[in-house]
Short mmCIF file of C-alpha atoms and ligand atoms in Angstrom, two decimals:
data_model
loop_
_atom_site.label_atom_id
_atom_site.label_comp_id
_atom_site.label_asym_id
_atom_site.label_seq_id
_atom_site.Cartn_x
_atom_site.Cartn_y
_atom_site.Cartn_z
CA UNK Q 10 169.26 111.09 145.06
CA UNK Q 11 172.63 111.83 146.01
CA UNK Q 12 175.39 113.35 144.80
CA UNK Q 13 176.71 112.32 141.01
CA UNK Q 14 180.15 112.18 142.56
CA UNK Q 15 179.63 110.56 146.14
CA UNK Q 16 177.20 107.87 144.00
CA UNK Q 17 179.95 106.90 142.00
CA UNK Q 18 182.49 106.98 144.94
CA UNK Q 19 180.54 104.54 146.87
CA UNK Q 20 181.99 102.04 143.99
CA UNK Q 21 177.73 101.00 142.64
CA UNK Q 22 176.60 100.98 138.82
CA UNK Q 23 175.20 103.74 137.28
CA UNK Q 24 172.41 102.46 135.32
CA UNK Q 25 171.26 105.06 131.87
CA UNK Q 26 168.53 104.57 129.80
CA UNK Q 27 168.31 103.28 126.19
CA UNK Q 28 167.58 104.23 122.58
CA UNK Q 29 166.29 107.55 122.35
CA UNK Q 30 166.46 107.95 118.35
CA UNK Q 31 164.88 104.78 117.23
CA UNK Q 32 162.08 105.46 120.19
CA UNK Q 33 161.16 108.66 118.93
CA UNK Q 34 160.81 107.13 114.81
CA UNK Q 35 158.65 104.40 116.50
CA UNK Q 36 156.83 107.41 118.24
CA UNK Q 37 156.12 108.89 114.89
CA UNK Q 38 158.71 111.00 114.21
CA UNK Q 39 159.37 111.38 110.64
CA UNK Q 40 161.97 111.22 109.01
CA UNK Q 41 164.27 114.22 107.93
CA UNK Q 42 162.88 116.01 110.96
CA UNK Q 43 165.54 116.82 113.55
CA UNK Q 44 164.32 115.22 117.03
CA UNK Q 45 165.28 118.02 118.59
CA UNK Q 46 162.45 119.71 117.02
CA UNK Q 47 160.27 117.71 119.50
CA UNK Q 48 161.41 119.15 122.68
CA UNK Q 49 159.52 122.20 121.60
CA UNK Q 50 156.72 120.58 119.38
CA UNK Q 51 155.53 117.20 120.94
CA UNK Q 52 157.01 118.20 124.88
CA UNK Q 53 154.89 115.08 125.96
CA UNK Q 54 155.98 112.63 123.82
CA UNK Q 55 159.68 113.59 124.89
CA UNK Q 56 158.53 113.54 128.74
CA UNK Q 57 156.91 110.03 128.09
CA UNK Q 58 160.27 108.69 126.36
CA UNK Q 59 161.78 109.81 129.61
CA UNK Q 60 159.44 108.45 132.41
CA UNK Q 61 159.08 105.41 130.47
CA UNK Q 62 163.53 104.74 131.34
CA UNK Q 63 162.69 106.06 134.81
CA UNK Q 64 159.60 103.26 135.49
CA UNK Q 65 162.20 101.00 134.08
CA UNK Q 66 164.98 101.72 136.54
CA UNK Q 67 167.44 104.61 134.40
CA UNK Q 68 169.23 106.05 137.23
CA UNK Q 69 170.37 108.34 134.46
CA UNK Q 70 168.41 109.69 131.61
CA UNK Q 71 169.83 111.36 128.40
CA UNK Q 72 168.37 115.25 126.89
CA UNK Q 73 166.81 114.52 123.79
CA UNK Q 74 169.85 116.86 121.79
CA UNK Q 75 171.93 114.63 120.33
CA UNK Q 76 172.33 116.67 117.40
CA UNK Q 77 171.64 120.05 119.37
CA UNK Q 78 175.19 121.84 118.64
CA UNK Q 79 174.62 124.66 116.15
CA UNK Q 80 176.66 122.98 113.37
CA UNK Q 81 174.34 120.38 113.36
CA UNK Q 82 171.26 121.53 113.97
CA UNK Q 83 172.47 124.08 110.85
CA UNK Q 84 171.63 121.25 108.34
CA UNK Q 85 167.97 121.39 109.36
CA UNK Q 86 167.77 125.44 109.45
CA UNK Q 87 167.74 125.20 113.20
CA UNK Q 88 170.82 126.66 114.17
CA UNK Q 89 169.92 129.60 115.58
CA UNK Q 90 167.67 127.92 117.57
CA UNK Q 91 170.41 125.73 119.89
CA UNK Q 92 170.07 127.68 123.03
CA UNK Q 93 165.87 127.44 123.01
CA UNK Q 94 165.93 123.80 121.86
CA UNK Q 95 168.80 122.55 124.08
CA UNK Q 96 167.43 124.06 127.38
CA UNK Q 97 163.99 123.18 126.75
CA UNK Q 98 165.07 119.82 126.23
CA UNK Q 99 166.81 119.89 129.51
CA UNK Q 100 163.93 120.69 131.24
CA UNK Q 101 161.55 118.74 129.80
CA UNK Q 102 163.86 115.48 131.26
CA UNK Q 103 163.82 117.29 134.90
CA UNK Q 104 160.27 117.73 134.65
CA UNK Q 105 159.81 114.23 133.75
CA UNK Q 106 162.39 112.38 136.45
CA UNK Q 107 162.35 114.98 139.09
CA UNK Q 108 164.95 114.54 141.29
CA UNK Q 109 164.63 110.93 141.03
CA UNK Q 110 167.15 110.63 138.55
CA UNK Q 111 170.03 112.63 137.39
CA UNK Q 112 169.66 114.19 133.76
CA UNK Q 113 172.79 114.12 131.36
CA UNK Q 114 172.87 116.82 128.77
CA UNK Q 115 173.43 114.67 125.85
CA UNK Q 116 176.19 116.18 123.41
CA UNK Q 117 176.69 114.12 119.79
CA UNK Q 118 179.58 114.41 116.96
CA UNK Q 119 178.37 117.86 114.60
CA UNK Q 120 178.30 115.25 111.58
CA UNK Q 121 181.13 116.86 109.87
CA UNK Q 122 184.66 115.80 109.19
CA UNK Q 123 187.30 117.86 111.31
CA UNK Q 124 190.14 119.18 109.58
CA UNK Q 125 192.36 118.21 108.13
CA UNK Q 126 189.96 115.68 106.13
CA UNK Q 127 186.77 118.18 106.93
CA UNK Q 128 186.73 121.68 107.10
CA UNK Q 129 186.15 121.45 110.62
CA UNK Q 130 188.57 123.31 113.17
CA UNK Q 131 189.34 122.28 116.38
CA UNK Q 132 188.85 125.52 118.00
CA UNK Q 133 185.66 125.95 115.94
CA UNK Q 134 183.80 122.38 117.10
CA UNK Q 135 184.70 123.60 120.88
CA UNK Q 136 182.92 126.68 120.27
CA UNK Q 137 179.76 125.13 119.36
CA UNK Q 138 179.96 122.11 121.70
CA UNK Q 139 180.86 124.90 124.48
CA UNK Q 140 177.27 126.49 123.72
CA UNK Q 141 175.42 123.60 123.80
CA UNK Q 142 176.90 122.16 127.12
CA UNK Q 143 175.81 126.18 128.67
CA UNK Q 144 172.51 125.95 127.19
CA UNK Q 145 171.83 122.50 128.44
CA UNK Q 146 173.56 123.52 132.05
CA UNK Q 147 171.14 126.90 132.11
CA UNK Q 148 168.18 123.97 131.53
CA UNK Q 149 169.24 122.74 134.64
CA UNK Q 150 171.25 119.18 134.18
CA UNK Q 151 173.29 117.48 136.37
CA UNK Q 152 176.03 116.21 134.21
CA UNK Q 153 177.03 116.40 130.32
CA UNK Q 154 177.40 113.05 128.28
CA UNK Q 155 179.45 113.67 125.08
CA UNK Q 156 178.50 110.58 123.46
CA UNK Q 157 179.38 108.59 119.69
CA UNK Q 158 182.02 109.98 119.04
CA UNK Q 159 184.53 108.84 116.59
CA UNK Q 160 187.06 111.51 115.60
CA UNK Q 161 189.85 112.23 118.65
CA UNK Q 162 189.60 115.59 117.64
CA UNK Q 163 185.88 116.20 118.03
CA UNK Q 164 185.78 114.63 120.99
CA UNK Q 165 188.33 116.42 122.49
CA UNK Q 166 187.01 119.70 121.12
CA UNK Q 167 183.41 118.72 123.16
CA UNK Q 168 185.14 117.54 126.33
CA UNK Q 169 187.32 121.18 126.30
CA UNK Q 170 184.30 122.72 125.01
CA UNK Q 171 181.67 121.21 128.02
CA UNK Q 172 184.38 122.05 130.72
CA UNK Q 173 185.07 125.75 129.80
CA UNK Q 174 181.15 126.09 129.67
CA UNK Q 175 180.16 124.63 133.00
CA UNK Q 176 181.42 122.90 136.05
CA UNK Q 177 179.24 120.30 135.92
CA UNK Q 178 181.26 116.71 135.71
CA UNK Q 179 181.52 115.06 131.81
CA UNK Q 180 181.28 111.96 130.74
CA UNK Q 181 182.54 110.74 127.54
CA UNK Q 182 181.80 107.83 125.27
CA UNK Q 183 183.28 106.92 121.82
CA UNK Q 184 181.28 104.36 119.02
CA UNK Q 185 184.03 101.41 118.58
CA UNK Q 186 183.57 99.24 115.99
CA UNK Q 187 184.51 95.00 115.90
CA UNK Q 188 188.54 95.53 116.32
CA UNK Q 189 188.12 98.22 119.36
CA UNK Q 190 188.63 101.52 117.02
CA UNK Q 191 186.47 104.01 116.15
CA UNK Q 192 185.13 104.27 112.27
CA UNK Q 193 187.87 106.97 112.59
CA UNK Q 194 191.05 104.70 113.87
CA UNK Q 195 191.08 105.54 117.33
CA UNK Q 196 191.87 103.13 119.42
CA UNK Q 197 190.35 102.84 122.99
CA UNK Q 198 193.50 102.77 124.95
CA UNK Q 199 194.09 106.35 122.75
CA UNK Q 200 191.14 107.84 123.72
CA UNK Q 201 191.34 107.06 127.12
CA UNK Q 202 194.93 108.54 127.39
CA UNK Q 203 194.13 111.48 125.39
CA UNK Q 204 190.65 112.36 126.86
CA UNK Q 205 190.67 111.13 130.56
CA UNK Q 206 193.45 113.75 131.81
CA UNK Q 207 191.19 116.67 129.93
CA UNK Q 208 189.03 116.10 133.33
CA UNK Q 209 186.64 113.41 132.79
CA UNK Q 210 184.07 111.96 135.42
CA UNK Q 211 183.79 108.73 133.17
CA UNK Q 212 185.07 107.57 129.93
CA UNK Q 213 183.96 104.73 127.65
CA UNK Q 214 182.00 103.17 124.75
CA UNK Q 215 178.51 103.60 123.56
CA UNK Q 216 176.84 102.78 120.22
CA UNK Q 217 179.06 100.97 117.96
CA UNK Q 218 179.39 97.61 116.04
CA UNK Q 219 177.56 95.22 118.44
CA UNK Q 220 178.17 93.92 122.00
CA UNK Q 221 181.95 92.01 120.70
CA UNK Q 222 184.33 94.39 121.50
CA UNK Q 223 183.60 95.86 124.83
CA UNK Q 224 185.43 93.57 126.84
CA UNK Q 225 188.65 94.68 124.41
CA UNK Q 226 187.68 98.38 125.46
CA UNK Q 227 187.44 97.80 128.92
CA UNK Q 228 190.64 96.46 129.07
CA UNK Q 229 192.48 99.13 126.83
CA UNK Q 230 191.20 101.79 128.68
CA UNK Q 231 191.83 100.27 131.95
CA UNK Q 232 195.79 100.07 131.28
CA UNK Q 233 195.56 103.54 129.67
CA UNK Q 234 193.80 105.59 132.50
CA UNK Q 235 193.76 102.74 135.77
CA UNK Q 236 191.57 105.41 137.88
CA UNK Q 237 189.61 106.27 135.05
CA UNK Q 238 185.51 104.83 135.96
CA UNK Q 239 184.38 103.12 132.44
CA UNK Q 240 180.96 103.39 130.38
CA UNK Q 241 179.68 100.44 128.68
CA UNK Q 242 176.20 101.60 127.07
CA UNK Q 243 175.92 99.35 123.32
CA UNK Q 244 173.64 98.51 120.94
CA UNK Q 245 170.89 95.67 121.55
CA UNK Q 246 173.54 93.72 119.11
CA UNK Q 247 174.32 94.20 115.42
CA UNK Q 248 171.71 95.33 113.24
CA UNK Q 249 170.01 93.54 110.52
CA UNK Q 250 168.19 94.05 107.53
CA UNK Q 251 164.85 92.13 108.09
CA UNK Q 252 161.40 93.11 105.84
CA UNK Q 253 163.12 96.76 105.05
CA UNK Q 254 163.12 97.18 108.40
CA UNK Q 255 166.47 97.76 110.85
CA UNK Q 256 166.05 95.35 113.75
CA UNK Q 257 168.89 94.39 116.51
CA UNK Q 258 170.08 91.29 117.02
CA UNK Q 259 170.19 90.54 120.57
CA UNK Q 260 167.37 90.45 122.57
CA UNK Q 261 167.13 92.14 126.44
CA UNK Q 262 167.56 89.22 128.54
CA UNK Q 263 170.93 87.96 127.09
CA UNK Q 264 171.82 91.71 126.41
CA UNK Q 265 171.29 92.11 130.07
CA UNK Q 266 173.63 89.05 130.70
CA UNK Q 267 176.33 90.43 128.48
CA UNK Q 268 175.67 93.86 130.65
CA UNK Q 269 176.45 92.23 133.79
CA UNK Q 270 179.55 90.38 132.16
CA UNK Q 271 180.93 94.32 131.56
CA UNK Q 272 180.21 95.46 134.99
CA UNK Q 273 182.61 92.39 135.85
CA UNK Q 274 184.98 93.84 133.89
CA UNK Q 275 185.13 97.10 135.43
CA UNK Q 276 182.12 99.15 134.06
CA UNK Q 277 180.57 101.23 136.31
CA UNK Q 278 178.00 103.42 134.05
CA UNK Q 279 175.91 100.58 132.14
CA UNK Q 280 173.16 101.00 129.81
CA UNK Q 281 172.45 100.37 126.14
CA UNK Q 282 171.70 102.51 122.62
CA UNK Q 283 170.38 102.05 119.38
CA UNK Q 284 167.71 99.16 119.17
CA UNK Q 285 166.90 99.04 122.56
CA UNK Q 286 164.11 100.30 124.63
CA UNK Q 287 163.00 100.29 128.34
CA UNK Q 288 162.76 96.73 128.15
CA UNK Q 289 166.28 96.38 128.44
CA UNK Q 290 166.66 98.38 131.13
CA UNK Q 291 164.42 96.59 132.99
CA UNK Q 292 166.52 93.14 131.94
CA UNK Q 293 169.34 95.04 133.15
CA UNK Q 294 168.16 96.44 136.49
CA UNK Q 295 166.53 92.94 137.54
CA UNK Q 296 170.48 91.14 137.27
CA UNK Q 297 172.96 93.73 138.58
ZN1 ZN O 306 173.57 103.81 119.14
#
């Protein structure tokens, strides 16, 4: 494949994968076990996960360490374990896409509050999120995805933190919820101001409360950074409580439609999160 940079340039959509959480629980992890555990422990269920996106048409796939900064990976006893888990995990996603796809080292939120609601300092989250992005970077990945975030803070702390750690381009995507802010009151049009001149490759939403308020994001975050290129990677829908079971409302072929009604209004990175599953990328890759 080419270039990250000249594939973007050329103005085509950048197509991720899906769900990797809810995979891996239908793959038998347990729960209360950190996933991360897996890129060590069950290697070929983690390659699987992977090749199964890339047979489905991920031009991008995802590390399996969303929780892999020490902070978090502290509330399972695992912190001093980032630097093993986060670069086998990286490796583990080359070895399963090859150069046939480019590998993002996936960076989530620490799970605790920054200051001055948490105990949580600024210079403290870049730290960790700084270690994480140069373990996943020695693992060999071609890009770092800082991804559901909610707090400006954090996310700022992981975009400084990823670009004083490597040179490798960052993408960044916030969880907005029905009104277009983050759990945390962020609006997208202040994220995109705040976080796209900190050196961004791509800037966006992923996660969040269903498929409703991209189109709002999109067009805050256009206004707010006009260069900036824009990530649209949701949930299959809104979930819902059905036989004690979490299920997502909208199924791949009209996600897919949705999907293409995003890249219409200006997203270039595409994909979707919690709920979904190869399926959906292969709704999405047969209509754009
Ligand atoms: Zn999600």
């Amino acid at each position: 494949m080419l270039n990250l940079l000249e594939y973007l340039d050329s103005g085509k959509i950048l197509l991720a994968d899906g769900a990797t959480g809810t995979m891996l629980m239908e793959a038998g992890l347990p729960p209360g076990v950190a996933p991360e555990l897996w890129n060590v422990e069950q290697p070929d269920k983690i390659i699987a996960l992977h090749q199964a996106y890339l047979e489905a048409g991920s031009q991008v796939v995802l590390t399996n360490t969303f929780g892999g900064s020490r902070v978090k990976l502290a509330k399972n006893n695992l912190g001093e374990r980032v630097s093993e888990l986060n670069r086998a995990a990286a490796s583990l996603a080359r070895q399963a896409v090859g150069e046939r796809a480019f590998v993002a080292g996936d960076i989530g939120p620490t799970g605790e509050l920054m200051q001055p609601m948490g105990l949580l300092t600024e210079e403290h989250a870049q730290q960790t999120f700084a270690e994480q992005a140069a373990a996943l970077a020695e693992g060999g990945v071609d890009l770092i995805w800082i991804e559901t975030m909610t707090d400006l803070s954090e996310a700022r702390a992981a975009v400084m933190g990823a670009r004083q750690a490597t040179n490798l381009p960052v993408f960044c995507s916030l969880s907005f919820g029905k009104k277009a802010r983050t759990m945390m009151g962020v609006s997208a049009a202040q994220a995109a101001r705040e976080l796209w001149p900190l050196g961004l490759t791509a800037i966006g939403a992923n996660c969040g409360e269903g498929l409703e308020m991209i189109p709002e994001v999109l067009a805050q975050m256009r206004q707010a950074a006009p260069e900036a290129r824009l990530i649209a990677k949701p949930n299959a829908g809104l979930p819902k409580l059905i036989g004690g079971q979490t299920v997502y409302d909208t199924p791949p072929q009209d996600f897919a439609v949705r999907i293409s009604e995003f890249v219409g209004l200006g997203a270039q990175v595409v994909g979707a999160c919690c709920g979904s599953s190869p399926e959906y990328i292969r709704a999405i890759r047969s209509i754009i």
